[in-house]
Tab-separated table of C-alpha atoms and ligand atoms in Angstrom:
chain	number	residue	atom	x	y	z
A	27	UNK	CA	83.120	168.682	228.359
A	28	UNK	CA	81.396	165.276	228.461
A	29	UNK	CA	83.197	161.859	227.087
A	30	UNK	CA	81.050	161.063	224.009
A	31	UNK	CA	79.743	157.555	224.429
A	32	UNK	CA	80.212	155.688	220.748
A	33	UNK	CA	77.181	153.475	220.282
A	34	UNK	CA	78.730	153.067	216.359
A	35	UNK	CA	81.672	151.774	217.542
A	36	UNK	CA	80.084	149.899	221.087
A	37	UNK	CA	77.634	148.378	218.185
A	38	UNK	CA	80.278	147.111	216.323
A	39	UNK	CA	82.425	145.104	218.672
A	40	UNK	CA	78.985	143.286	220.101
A	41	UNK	CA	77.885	142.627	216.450
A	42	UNK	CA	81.693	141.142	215.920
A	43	UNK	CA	81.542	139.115	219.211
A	44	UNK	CA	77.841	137.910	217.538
A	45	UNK	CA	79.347	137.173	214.010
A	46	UNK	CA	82.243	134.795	216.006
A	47	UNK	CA	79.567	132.900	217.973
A	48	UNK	CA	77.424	132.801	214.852
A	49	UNK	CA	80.359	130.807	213.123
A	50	UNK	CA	80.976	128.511	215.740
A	51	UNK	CA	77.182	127.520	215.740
A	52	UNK	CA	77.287	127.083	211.865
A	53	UNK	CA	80.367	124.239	212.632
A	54	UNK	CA	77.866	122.600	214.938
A	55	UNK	CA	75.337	122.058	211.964
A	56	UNK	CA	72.728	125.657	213.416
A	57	UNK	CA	71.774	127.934	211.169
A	58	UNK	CA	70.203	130.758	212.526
A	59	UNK	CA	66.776	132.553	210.872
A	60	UNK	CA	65.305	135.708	211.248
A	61	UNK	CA	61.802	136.588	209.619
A	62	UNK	CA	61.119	140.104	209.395
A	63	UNK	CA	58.135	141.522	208.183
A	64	UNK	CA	57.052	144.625	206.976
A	65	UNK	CA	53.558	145.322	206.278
A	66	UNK	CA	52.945	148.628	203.870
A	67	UNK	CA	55.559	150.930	202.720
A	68	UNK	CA	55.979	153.569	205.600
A	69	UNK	CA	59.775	154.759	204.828
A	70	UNK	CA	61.236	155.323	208.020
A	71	UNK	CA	59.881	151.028	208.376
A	72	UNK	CA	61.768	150.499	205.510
A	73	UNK	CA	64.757	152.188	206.222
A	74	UNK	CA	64.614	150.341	209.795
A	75	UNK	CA	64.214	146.971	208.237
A	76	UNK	CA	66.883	147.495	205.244
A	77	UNK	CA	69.092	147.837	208.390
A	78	UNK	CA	67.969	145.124	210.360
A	79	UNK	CA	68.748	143.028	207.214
A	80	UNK	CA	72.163	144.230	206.646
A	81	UNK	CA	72.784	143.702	210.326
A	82	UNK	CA	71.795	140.334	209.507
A	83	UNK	CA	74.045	139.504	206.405
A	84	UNK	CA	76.739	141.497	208.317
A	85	UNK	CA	76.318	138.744	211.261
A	86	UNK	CA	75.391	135.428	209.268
A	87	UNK	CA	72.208	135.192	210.641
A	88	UNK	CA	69.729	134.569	207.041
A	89	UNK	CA	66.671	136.903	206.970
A	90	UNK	CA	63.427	135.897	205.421
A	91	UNK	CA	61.869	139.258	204.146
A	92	UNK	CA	57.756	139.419	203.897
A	93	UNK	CA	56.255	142.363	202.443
A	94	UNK	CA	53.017	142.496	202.792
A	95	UNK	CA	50.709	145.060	201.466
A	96	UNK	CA	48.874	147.757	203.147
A	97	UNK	CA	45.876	146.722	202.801
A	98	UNK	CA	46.220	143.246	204.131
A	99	UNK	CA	43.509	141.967	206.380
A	100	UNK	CA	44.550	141.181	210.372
A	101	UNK	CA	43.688	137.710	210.012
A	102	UNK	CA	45.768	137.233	207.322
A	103	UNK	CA	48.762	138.587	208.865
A	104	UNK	CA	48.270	136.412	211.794
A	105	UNK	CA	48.010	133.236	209.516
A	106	UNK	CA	50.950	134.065	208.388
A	107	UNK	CA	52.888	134.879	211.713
A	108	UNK	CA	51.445	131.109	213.231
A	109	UNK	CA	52.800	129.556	209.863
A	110	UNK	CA	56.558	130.804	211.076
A	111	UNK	CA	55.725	129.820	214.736
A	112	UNK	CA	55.562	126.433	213.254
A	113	UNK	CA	58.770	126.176	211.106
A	114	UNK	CA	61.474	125.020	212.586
A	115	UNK	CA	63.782	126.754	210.412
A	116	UNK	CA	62.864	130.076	211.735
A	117	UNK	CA	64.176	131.040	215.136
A	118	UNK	CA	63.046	134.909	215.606
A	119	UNK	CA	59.992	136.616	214.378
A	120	UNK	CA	60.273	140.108	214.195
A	121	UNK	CA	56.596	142.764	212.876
A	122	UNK	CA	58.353	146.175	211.787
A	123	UNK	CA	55.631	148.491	214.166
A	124	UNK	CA	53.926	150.687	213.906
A	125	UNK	CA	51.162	148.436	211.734
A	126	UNK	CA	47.978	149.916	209.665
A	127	UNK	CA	45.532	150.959	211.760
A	128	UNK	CA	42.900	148.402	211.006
A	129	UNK	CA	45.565	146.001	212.879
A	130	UNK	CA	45.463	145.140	216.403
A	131	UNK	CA	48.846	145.040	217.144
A	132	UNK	CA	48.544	144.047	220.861
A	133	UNK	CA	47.044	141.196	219.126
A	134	UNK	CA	50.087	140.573	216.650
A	135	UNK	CA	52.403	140.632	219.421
A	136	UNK	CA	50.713	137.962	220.897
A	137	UNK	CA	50.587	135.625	218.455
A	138	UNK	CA	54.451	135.328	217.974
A	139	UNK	CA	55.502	132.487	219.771
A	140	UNK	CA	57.642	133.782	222.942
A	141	UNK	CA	60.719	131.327	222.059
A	142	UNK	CA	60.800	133.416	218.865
A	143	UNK	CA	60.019	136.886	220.088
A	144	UNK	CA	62.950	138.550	219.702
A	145	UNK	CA	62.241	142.237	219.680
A	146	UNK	CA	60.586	141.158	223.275
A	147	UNK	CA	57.751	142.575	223.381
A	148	UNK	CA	55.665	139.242	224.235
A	149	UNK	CA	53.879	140.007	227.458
A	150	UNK	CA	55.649	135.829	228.379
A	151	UNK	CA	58.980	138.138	227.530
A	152	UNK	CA	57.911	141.429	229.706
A	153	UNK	CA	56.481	139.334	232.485
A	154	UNK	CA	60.354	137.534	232.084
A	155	UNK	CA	62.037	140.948	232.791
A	156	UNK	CA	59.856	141.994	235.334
A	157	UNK	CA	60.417	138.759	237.686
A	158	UNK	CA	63.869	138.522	236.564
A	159	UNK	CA	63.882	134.859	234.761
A	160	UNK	CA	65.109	134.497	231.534
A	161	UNK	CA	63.560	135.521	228.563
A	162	UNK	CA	64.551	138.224	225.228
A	163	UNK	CA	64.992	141.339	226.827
A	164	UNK	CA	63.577	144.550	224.819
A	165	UNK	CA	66.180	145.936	222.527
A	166	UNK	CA	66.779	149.902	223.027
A	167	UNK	CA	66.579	149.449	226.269
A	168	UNK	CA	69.083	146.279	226.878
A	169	UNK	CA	71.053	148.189	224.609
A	170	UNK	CA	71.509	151.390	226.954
A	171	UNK	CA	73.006	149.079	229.418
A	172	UNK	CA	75.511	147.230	227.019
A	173	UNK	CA	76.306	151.295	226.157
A	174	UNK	CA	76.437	152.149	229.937
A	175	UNK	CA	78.763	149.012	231.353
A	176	UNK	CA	80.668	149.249	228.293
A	177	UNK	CA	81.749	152.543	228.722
A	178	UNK	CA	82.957	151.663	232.579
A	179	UNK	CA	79.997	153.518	234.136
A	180	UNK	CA	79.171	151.439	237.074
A	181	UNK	CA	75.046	151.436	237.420
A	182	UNK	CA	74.749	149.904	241.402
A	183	UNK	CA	73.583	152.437	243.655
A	184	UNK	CA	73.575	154.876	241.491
A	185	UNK	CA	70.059	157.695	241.705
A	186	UNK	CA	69.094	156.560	237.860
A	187	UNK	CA	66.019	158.815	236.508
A	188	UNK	CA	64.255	157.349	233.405
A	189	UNK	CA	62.104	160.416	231.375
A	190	UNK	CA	59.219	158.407	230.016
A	191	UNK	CA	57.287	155.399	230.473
A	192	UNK	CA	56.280	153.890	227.202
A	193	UNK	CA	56.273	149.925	227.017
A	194	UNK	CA	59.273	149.685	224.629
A	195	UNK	CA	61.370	151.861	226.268
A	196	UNK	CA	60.857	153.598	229.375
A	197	UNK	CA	59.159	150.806	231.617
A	198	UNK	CA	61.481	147.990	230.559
A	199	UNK	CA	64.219	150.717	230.961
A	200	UNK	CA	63.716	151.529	234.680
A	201	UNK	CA	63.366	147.288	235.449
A	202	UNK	CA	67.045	146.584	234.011
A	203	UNK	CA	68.350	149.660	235.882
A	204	UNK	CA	66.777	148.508	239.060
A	205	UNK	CA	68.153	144.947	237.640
A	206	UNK	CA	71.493	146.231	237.847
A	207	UNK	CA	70.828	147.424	241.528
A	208	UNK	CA	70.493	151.308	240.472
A	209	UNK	CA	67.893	153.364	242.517
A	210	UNK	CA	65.036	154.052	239.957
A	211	UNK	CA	62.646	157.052	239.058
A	212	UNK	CA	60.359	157.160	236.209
A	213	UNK	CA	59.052	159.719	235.408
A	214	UNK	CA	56.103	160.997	232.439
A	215	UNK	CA	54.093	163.649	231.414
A	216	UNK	CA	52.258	163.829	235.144
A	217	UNK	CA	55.110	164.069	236.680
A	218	UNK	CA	55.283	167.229	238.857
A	219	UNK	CA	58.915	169.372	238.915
A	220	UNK	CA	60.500	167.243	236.591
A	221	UNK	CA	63.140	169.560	236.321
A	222	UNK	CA	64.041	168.982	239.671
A	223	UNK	CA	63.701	165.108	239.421
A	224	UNK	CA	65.884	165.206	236.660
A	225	UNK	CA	68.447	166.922	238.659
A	226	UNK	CA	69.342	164.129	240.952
A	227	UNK	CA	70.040	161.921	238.414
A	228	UNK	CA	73.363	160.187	238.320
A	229	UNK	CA	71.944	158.380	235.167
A	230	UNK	CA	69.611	160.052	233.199
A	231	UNK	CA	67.548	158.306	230.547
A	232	UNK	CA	65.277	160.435	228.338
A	233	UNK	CA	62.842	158.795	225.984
A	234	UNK	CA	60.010	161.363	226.106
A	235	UNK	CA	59.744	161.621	222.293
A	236	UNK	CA	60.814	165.809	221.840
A	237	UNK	CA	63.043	167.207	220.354
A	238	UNK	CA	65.954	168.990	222.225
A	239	UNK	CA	63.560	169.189	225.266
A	240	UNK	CA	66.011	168.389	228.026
A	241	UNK	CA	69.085	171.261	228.388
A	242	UNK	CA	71.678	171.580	231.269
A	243	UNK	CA	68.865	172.955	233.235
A	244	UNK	CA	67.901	169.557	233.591
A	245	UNK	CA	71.445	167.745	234.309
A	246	UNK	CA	73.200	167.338	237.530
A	247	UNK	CA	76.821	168.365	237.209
A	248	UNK	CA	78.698	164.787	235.927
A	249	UNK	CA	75.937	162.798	235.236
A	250	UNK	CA	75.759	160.204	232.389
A	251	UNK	CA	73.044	161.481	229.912
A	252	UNK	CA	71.596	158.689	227.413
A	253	UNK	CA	69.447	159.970	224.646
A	254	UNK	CA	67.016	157.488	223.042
A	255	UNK	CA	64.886	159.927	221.009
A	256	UNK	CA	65.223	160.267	217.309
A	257	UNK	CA	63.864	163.300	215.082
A	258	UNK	CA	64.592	164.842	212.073
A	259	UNK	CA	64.730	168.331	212.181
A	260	UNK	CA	63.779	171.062	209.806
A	261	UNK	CA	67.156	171.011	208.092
A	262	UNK	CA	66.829	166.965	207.646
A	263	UNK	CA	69.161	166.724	210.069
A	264	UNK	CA	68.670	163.935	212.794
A	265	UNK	CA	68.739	164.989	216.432
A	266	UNK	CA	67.421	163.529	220.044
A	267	UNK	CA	65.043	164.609	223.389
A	268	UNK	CA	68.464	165.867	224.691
A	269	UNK	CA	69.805	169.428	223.689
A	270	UNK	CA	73.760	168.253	222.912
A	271	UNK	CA	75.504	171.181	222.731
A	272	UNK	CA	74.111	172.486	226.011
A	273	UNK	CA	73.727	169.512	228.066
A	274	UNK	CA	77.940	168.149	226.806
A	275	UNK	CA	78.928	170.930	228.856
A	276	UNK	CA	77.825	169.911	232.442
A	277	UNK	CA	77.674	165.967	231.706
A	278	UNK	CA	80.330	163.409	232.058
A	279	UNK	CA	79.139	161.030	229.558
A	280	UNK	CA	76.502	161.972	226.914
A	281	UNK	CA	75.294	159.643	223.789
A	282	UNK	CA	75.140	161.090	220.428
A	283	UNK	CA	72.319	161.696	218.076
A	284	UNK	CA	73.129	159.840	215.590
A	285	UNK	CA	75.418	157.441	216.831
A	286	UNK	CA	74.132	156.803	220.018
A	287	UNK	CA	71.452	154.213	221.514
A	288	UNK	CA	70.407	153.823	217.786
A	289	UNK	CA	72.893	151.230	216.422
A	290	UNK	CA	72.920	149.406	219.586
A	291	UNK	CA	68.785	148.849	219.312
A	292	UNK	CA	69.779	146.651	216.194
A	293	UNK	CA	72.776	144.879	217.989
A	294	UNK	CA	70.895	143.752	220.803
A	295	UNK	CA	68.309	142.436	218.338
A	296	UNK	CA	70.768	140.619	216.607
A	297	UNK	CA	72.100	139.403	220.489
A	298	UNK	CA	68.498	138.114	221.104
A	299	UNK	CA	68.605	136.367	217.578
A	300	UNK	CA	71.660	134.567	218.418
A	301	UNK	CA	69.748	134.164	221.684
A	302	UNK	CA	66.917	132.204	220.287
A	303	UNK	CA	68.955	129.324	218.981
A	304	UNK	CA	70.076	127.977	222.788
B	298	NDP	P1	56.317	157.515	223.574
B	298	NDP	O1	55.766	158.682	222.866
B	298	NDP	O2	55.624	156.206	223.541
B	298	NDP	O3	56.550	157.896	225.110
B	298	NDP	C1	56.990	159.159	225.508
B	298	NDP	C2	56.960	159.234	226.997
B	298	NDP	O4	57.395	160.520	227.385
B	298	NDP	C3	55.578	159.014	227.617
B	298	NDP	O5	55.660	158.132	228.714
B	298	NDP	C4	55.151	160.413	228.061
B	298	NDP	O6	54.382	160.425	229.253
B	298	NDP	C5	56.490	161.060	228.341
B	298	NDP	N1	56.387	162.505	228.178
B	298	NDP	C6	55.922	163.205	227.123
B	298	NDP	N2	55.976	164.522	227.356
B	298	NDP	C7	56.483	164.678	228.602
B	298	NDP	C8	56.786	165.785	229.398
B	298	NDP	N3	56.581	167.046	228.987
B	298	NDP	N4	57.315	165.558	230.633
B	298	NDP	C9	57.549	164.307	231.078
B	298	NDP	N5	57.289	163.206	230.353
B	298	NDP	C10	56.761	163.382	229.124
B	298	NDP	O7	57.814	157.364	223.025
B	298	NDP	P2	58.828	156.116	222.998
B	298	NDP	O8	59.189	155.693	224.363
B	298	NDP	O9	58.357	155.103	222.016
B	298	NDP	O10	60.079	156.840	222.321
B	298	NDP	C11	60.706	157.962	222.896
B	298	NDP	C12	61.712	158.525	221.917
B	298	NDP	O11	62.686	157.543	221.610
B	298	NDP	C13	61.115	158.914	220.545
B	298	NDP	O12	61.826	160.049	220.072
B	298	NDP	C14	61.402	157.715	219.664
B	298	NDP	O13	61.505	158.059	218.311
B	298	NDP	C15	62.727	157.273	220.209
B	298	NDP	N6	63.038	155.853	220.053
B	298	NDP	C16	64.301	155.537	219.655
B	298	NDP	C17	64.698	154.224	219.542
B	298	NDP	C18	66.106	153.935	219.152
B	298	NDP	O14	66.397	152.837	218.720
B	298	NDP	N7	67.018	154.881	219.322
B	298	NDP	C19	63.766	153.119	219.786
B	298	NDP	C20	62.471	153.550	220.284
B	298	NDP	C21	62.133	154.871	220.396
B	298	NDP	P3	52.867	159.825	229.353
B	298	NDP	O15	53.055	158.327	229.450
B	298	NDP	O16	52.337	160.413	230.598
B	298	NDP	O17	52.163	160.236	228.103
Protein backbone atom coordinates (compact mmCIF):
# COMPACT_ATOMS: atom_id res chain seq x y z
CA UNK A 1 0.00 0.00 0.00
CA UNK A 2 1.27 3.47 -0.97
CA UNK A 3 2.30 6.29 1.81
CA UNK A 4 -0.45 8.91 1.28
CA UNK A 5 1.24 12.20 0.57
CA UNK A 6 -0.76 15.06 2.82
CA UNK A 7 -0.91 18.18 0.69
CA UNK A 8 -3.52 19.51 3.75
CA UNK A 9 -1.10 19.14 6.14
CA UNK A 10 2.31 19.91 3.61
CA UNK A 11 -0.03 23.19 2.87
CA UNK A 12 -0.22 24.07 6.22
CA UNK A 13 3.30 24.13 7.55
CA UNK A 14 4.42 26.32 4.21
CA UNK A 15 1.41 28.68 4.83
CA UNK A 16 2.76 28.84 8.72
CA UNK A 17 6.43 29.34 7.61
CA UNK A 18 4.60 32.31 5.19
CA UNK A 19 2.46 33.78 8.11
CA UNK A 20 6.08 34.03 10.32
CA UNK A 21 7.89 35.82 7.46
CA UNK A 22 4.76 37.86 6.83
CA UNK A 23 5.12 39.21 10.52
CA UNK A 24 8.57 39.94 10.42
CA UNK A 25 8.01 42.11 7.20
CA UNK A 26 5.04 43.94 8.95
CA UNK A 27 7.92 45.01 11.91
CA UNK A 28 9.93 46.38 9.02
CA UNK A 29 7.04 48.87 8.06
CA UNK A 30 5.76 46.14 4.49
CA UNK A 31 2.52 45.40 4.14
CA UNK A 32 1.83 43.01 1.67
CA UNK A 33 -1.37 43.30 -1.05
CA UNK A 34 -3.00 40.97 -3.09
CA UNK A 35 -5.75 42.07 -5.72
CA UNK A 36 -7.84 39.39 -6.87
CA UNK A 37 -10.37 39.69 -9.31
CA UNK A 38 -13.18 37.88 -10.35
CA UNK A 39 -15.07 38.77 -13.32
CA UNK A 40 -18.84 37.09 -13.48
CA UNK A 41 -20.19 34.66 -11.09
CA UNK A 42 -18.98 31.14 -12.36
CA UNK A 43 -19.15 29.11 -8.85
CA UNK A 44 -16.38 26.89 -8.94
CA UNK A 45 -14.36 30.88 -9.53
CA UNK A 46 -15.95 31.79 -6.58
CA UNK A 47 -15.36 29.04 -4.50
CA UNK A 48 -11.54 29.28 -5.74
CA UNK A 49 -11.30 32.90 -4.86
CA UNK A 50 -13.29 32.69 -1.35
CA UNK A 51 -10.24 30.41 -0.71
CA UNK A 52 -7.60 32.35 -2.03
CA UNK A 53 -8.96 35.09 0.32
CA UNK A 54 -9.07 33.10 3.40
CA UNK A 55 -5.59 31.91 2.55
CA UNK A 56 -4.90 35.45 2.60
CA UNK A 57 -6.44 36.58 6.03
CA UNK A 58 -5.08 33.20 7.31
CA UNK A 59 -1.42 34.56 6.23
CA UNK A 60 -1.71 38.48 6.80
CA UNK A 61 -1.34 39.26 3.44
CA UNK A 62 -4.70 42.04 2.79
CA UNK A 63 -6.75 41.14 -0.34
CA UNK A 64 -8.44 43.72 -2.44
CA UNK A 65 -11.57 41.89 -3.92
CA UNK A 66 -12.99 43.27 -7.53
CA UNK A 67 -16.05 41.84 -8.81
CA UNK A 68 -16.72 42.72 -11.88
CA UNK A 69 -19.71 41.84 -13.87
CA UNK A 70 -20.15 39.52 -16.68
CA UNK A 71 -20.76 41.58 -19.04
CA UNK A 72 -17.87 43.92 -18.65
CA UNK A 73 -16.13 45.08 -21.76
CA UNK A 74 -12.16 43.84 -22.31
CA UNK A 75 -11.00 47.24 -22.31
CA UNK A 76 -12.41 47.97 -19.27
CA UNK A 77 -10.97 45.18 -17.46
CA UNK A 78 -7.62 46.07 -18.70
CA UNK A 79 -8.03 49.76 -17.43
CA UNK A 80 -8.55 48.47 -14.49
CA UNK A 81 -5.66 45.81 -14.25
CA UNK A 82 -2.96 48.94 -15.48
CA UNK A 83 -4.61 51.10 -12.62
CA UNK A 84 -3.18 48.26 -9.97
CA UNK A 85 0.10 47.98 -12.03
CA UNK A 86 0.48 51.50 -10.96
CA UNK A 87 -0.28 51.44 -7.17
CA UNK A 88 2.26 50.91 -5.14
CA UNK A 89 0.25 49.47 -2.50
CA UNK A 90 -0.53 46.44 -4.46
CA UNK A 91 2.18 43.85 -4.84
CA UNK A 92 0.37 40.75 -6.74
CA UNK A 93 -2.33 40.83 -9.28
CA UNK A 94 -4.11 37.82 -9.58
CA UNK A 95 -7.52 37.34 -12.82
CA UNK A 96 -9.59 34.24 -11.41
CA UNK A 97 -9.51 32.28 -15.24
CA UNK A 98 -11.27 31.10 -17.05
CA UNK A 99 -12.74 34.82 -18.24
CA UNK A 100 -16.05 35.47 -20.52
CA UNK A 101 -15.51 34.61 -23.75
CA UNK A 102 -15.61 38.00 -25.34
CA UNK A 103 -12.15 38.40 -23.28
CA UNK A 104 -8.85 37.81 -24.65
CA UNK A 105 -7.24 36.43 -21.90
CA UNK A 106 -3.77 35.94 -23.51
CA UNK A 107 -4.23 39.57 -23.63
CA UNK A 108 -5.13 40.01 -19.79
CA UNK A 109 -2.22 38.08 -18.85
CA UNK A 110 -0.17 40.37 -20.48
CA UNK A 111 -1.08 43.36 -19.19
CA UNK A 112 -0.26 42.46 -15.47
CA UNK A 113 2.90 43.82 -14.75
CA UNK A 114 5.49 40.75 -14.36
CA UNK A 115 6.81 42.12 -10.80
CA UNK A 116 3.17 41.54 -9.80
CA UNK A 117 2.27 38.38 -11.63
CA UNK A 118 1.95 36.09 -9.14
CA UNK A 119 -0.06 33.19 -10.43
CA UNK A 120 2.98 33.30 -13.18
CA UNK A 121 1.59 33.03 -16.02
CA UNK A 122 3.34 36.27 -17.63
CA UNK A 123 5.14 34.99 -20.68
CA UNK A 124 8.44 37.58 -18.72
CA UNK A 125 7.53 34.78 -15.80
CA UNK A 126 7.43 31.50 -18.24
CA UNK A 127 10.35 32.71 -20.27
CA UNK A 128 11.97 33.06 -16.31
CA UNK A 129 11.36 29.28 -15.71
CA UNK A 130 12.35 28.16 -18.88
CA UNK A 131 16.03 29.82 -18.75
CA UNK A 132 16.17 29.26 -15.16
CA UNK A 133 16.47 33.08 -13.76
CA UNK A 134 14.32 34.21 -11.29
CA UNK A 135 10.93 35.03 -11.65
CA UNK A 136 7.13 33.67 -9.89
CA UNK A 137 7.05 30.24 -10.71
CA UNK A 138 3.43 28.76 -11.74
CA UNK A 139 1.58 27.56 -8.72
CA UNK A 140 0.22 23.78 -9.10
CA UNK A 141 3.07 22.98 -10.52
CA UNK A 142 5.82 24.58 -7.95
CA UNK A 143 3.56 23.14 -5.61
CA UNK A 144 4.06 19.34 -6.73
CA UNK A 145 7.64 19.84 -5.97
CA UNK A 146 7.25 21.48 -2.42
CA UNK A 147 4.78 18.07 -2.09
CA UNK A 148 7.52 15.83 -3.66
CA UNK A 149 10.87 17.15 -1.59
CA UNK A 150 8.75 17.47 1.32
CA UNK A 151 7.80 14.12 1.52
CA UNK A 152 11.76 12.96 1.20
CA UNK A 153 11.32 11.80 -2.42
CA UNK A 154 14.53 12.72 -3.98
CA UNK A 155 13.68 14.02 -7.82
CA UNK A 156 17.64 13.89 -9.43
CA UNK A 157 17.94 11.26 -11.84
CA UNK A 158 14.96 10.01 -11.41
CA UNK A 159 12.78 8.74 -15.15
CA UNK A 160 9.89 11.54 -14.25
CA UNK A 161 6.82 11.20 -16.86
CA UNK A 162 4.48 14.27 -16.92
CA UNK A 163 0.70 13.18 -18.57
CA UNK A 164 -0.24 16.43 -20.24
CA UNK A 165 1.07 19.49 -21.62
CA UNK A 166 -1.18 22.39 -20.92
CA UNK A 167 0.60 25.86 -20.14
CA UNK A 168 -0.43 25.94 -16.44
CA UNK A 169 0.45 22.72 -15.62
CA UNK A 170 2.03 20.21 -17.65
CA UNK A 171 4.78 22.32 -19.58
CA UNK A 172 5.92 24.33 -16.56
CA UNK A 173 5.68 20.89 -14.76
CA UNK A 174 8.22 18.93 -16.87
CA UNK A 175 10.83 22.38 -16.74
CA UNK A 176 11.01 22.26 -12.73
CA UNK A 177 11.42 18.46 -12.87
CA UNK A 178 14.17 18.75 -15.37
CA UNK A 179 15.12 21.87 -12.92
CA UNK A 180 15.59 19.53 -10.24
CA UNK A 181 17.87 17.32 -12.54
CA UNK A 182 15.00 14.52 -13.11
CA UNK A 183 14.97 12.88 -16.64
CA UNK A 184 11.72 14.27 -18.29
CA UNK A 185 8.85 12.89 -20.60
CA UNK A 186 5.81 14.69 -21.51
CA UNK A 187 3.53 13.27 -22.82
CA UNK A 188 -0.37 14.36 -24.48
CA UNK A 189 -3.07 13.19 -26.34
CA UNK A 190 -0.58 12.22 -29.54
CA UNK A 191 1.37 10.43 -27.65
CA UNK A 192 1.68 6.83 -28.94
CA UNK A 193 1.68 3.72 -26.10
CA UNK A 194 1.24 5.89 -23.35
CA UNK A 195 0.62 3.10 -21.29
CA UNK A 196 3.92 1.98 -21.74
CA UNK A 197 5.51 5.50 -21.25
CA UNK A 198 3.79 5.73 -18.19
CA UNK A 199 5.31 2.60 -17.01
CA UNK A 200 8.82 3.79 -16.64
CA UNK A 201 7.99 6.42 -14.59
CA UNK A 202 9.68 6.78 -11.26
CA UNK A 203 7.56 10.04 -10.93
CA UNK A 204 4.47 10.18 -12.52
CA UNK A 205 2.56 13.42 -12.98
CA UNK A 206 -0.94 13.24 -14.50
CA UNK A 207 -2.76 16.40 -15.43
CA UNK A 208 -4.70 15.14 -18.47
CA UNK A 209 -8.06 16.49 -17.21
CA UNK A 210 -10.18 12.72 -16.82
CA UNK A 211 -11.47 11.33 -14.47
CA UNK A 212 -9.99 8.07 -12.94
CA UNK A 213 -8.23 7.55 -16.36
CA UNK A 214 -4.88 6.32 -15.14
CA UNK A 215 -5.13 2.66 -13.05
CA UNK A 216 -2.18 0.37 -11.95
CA UNK A 217 -2.00 -0.59 -15.52
CA UNK A 218 -0.32 2.51 -15.92
CA UNK A 219 2.14 2.55 -12.71
CA UNK A 220 5.49 1.04 -12.37
CA UNK A 221 5.73 -0.97 -9.18
CA UNK A 222 6.94 1.93 -6.34
CA UNK A 223 6.57 4.85 -8.17
CA UNK A 224 5.43 8.23 -6.71
CA UNK A 225 2.01 9.04 -8.37
CA UNK A 226 0.90 12.90 -8.15
CA UNK A 227 -2.61 13.62 -9.18
CA UNK A 228 -3.40 17.21 -10.26
CA UNK A 229 -6.87 16.65 -11.78
CA UNK A 230 -10.00 17.68 -10.03
CA UNK A 231 -13.70 16.42 -10.89
CA UNK A 232 -16.74 16.02 -9.29
CA UNK A 233 -18.32 12.95 -9.84
CA UNK A 234 -21.88 11.87 -10.22
CA UNK A 235 -22.34 11.40 -6.49
CA UNK A 236 -20.82 15.15 -5.87
CA UNK A 237 -18.05 13.60 -4.72
CA UNK A 238 -14.57 15.10 -5.77
CA UNK A 239 -12.06 12.77 -7.38
CA UNK A 240 -8.72 13.07 -9.76
CA UNK A 241 -7.14 11.68 -13.44
CA UNK A 242 -5.73 8.91 -11.14
CA UNK A 243 -7.92 5.79 -10.17
CA UNK A 244 -6.89 5.73 -6.10
CA UNK A 245 -7.99 2.69 -4.99
CA UNK A 246 -6.30 0.79 -7.80
CA UNK A 247 -3.25 2.66 -8.45
CA UNK A 248 -2.46 2.85 -3.91
CA UNK A 249 -1.85 -0.66 -4.36
CA UNK A 250 1.31 -0.80 -6.62
CA UNK A 251 2.58 2.91 -5.75
CA UNK A 252 4.86 4.04 -3.06
CA UNK A 253 3.62 7.45 -2.68
CA UNK A 254 0.24 8.59 -4.14
CA UNK A 255 -1.54 12.21 -3.53
CA UNK A 256 -5.07 12.33 -2.56
CA UNK A 257 -8.09 13.70 -4.24
CA UNK A 258 -9.02 15.97 -2.18
CA UNK A 259 -6.19 16.74 -0.20
CA UNK A 260 -3.60 16.50 -2.53
CA UNK A 261 -1.84 19.06 -5.07
CA UNK A 262 -5.02 21.20 -4.43
CA UNK A 263 -4.19 23.08 -1.18
CA UNK A 264 -0.68 23.40 -2.11
CA UNK A 265 -1.78 25.42 -5.60
CA UNK A 266 -3.01 28.16 -3.05
CA UNK A 267 0.17 27.94 -0.78
CA UNK A 268 2.53 28.46 -3.40
CA UNK A 269 0.41 31.44 -4.48
CA UNK A 270 0.55 32.81 -1.25
CA UNK A 271 4.72 31.88 -1.42
CA UNK A 272 4.86 33.99 -4.66
CA UNK A 273 2.83 36.81 -2.82
CA UNK A 274 5.25 36.97 -0.10
CA UNK A 275 7.62 36.71 -3.07
CA UNK A 276 6.63 39.90 -4.69
CA UNK A 277 7.52 42.16 -1.81
CA UNK A 278 11.64 41.45 -2.11
P1 LIG B 1 -5.94 20.69 -20.06
O1 LIG B 1 -7.25 20.16 -20.48
O2 LIG B 1 -5.52 22.06 -20.44
O3 LIG B 1 -4.79 19.69 -20.55
C1 LIG B 1 -4.96 18.30 -20.54
C2 LIG B 1 -3.77 17.67 -21.19
O4 LIG B 1 -3.96 16.27 -21.19
C3 LIG B 1 -3.53 18.10 -22.64
O5 LIG B 1 -2.17 18.40 -22.85
C4 LIG B 1 -3.97 16.88 -23.45
O6 LIG B 1 -3.20 16.68 -24.63
C5 LIG B 1 -3.68 15.76 -22.48
N1 LIG B 1 -4.55 14.62 -22.77
C6 LIG B 1 -5.89 14.59 -22.88
N2 LIG B 1 -6.33 13.36 -23.16
C7 LIG B 1 -5.23 12.57 -23.24
C8 LIG B 1 -5.03 11.21 -23.49
N3 LIG B 1 -6.04 10.36 -23.74
N4 LIG B 1 -3.75 10.74 -23.48
C9 LIG B 1 -2.71 11.56 -23.23
N5 LIG B 1 -2.84 12.87 -22.97
C10 LIG B 1 -4.09 13.38 -22.97
O7 LIG B 1 -5.91 20.51 -18.47
P2 LIG B 1 -5.04 21.24 -17.33
O8 LIG B 1 -3.60 20.95 -17.48
O9 LIG B 1 -5.49 22.65 -17.17
O10 LIG B 1 -5.61 20.45 -16.06
C11 LIG B 1 -5.50 19.05 -15.94
C12 LIG B 1 -6.31 18.60 -14.74
O11 LIG B 1 -5.81 19.22 -13.56
C13 LIG B 1 -7.80 19.01 -14.79
O12 LIG B 1 -8.55 17.97 -14.16
C14 LIG B 1 -7.86 20.27 -13.96
O13 LIG B 1 -9.12 20.47 -13.37
C15 LIG B 1 -6.83 19.98 -12.91
N6 LIG B 1 -6.18 21.14 -12.31
C16 LIG B 1 -6.01 21.13 -10.96
C17 LIG B 1 -5.35 22.16 -10.33
C18 LIG B 1 -5.14 22.07 -8.85
O14 LIG B 1 -4.88 23.07 -8.22
N7 LIG B 1 -5.21 20.88 -8.28
C19 LIG B 1 -4.86 23.33 -11.06
C20 LIG B 1 -5.02 23.22 -12.50
C21 LIG B 1 -5.67 22.16 -13.09
P3 LIG B 1 -3.24 17.68 -25.92
O15 LIG B 1 -2.38 18.85 -25.52
O16 LIG B 1 -2.65 16.88 -27.00
O17 LIG B 1 -4.67 18.05 -26.11
Amino acid sequence: MANIIDGKLISTQIKDELKEKVANLKKEGKQITLAVIQVGNDPASTVYVGNKKKACEYIGINSLAYELPEDITEESLLKTIEELNNDDKVNGILVQLPLPKHIDEDKVIKTIAPEKDVDGFHPSSVGALLIGQEGFLPCTPAGIIQLIKRSGISIEGKECVVIGRSNIVGKPMGVLLLRENGTVTITHSKTKNLKKVCKRADILVVAIGKPKMIDASYVKDGAVVIDVGIHRNADNKLCGDVDFDSVEKVASYITPVPGGVGPMTIAMLMQNCVNSVR
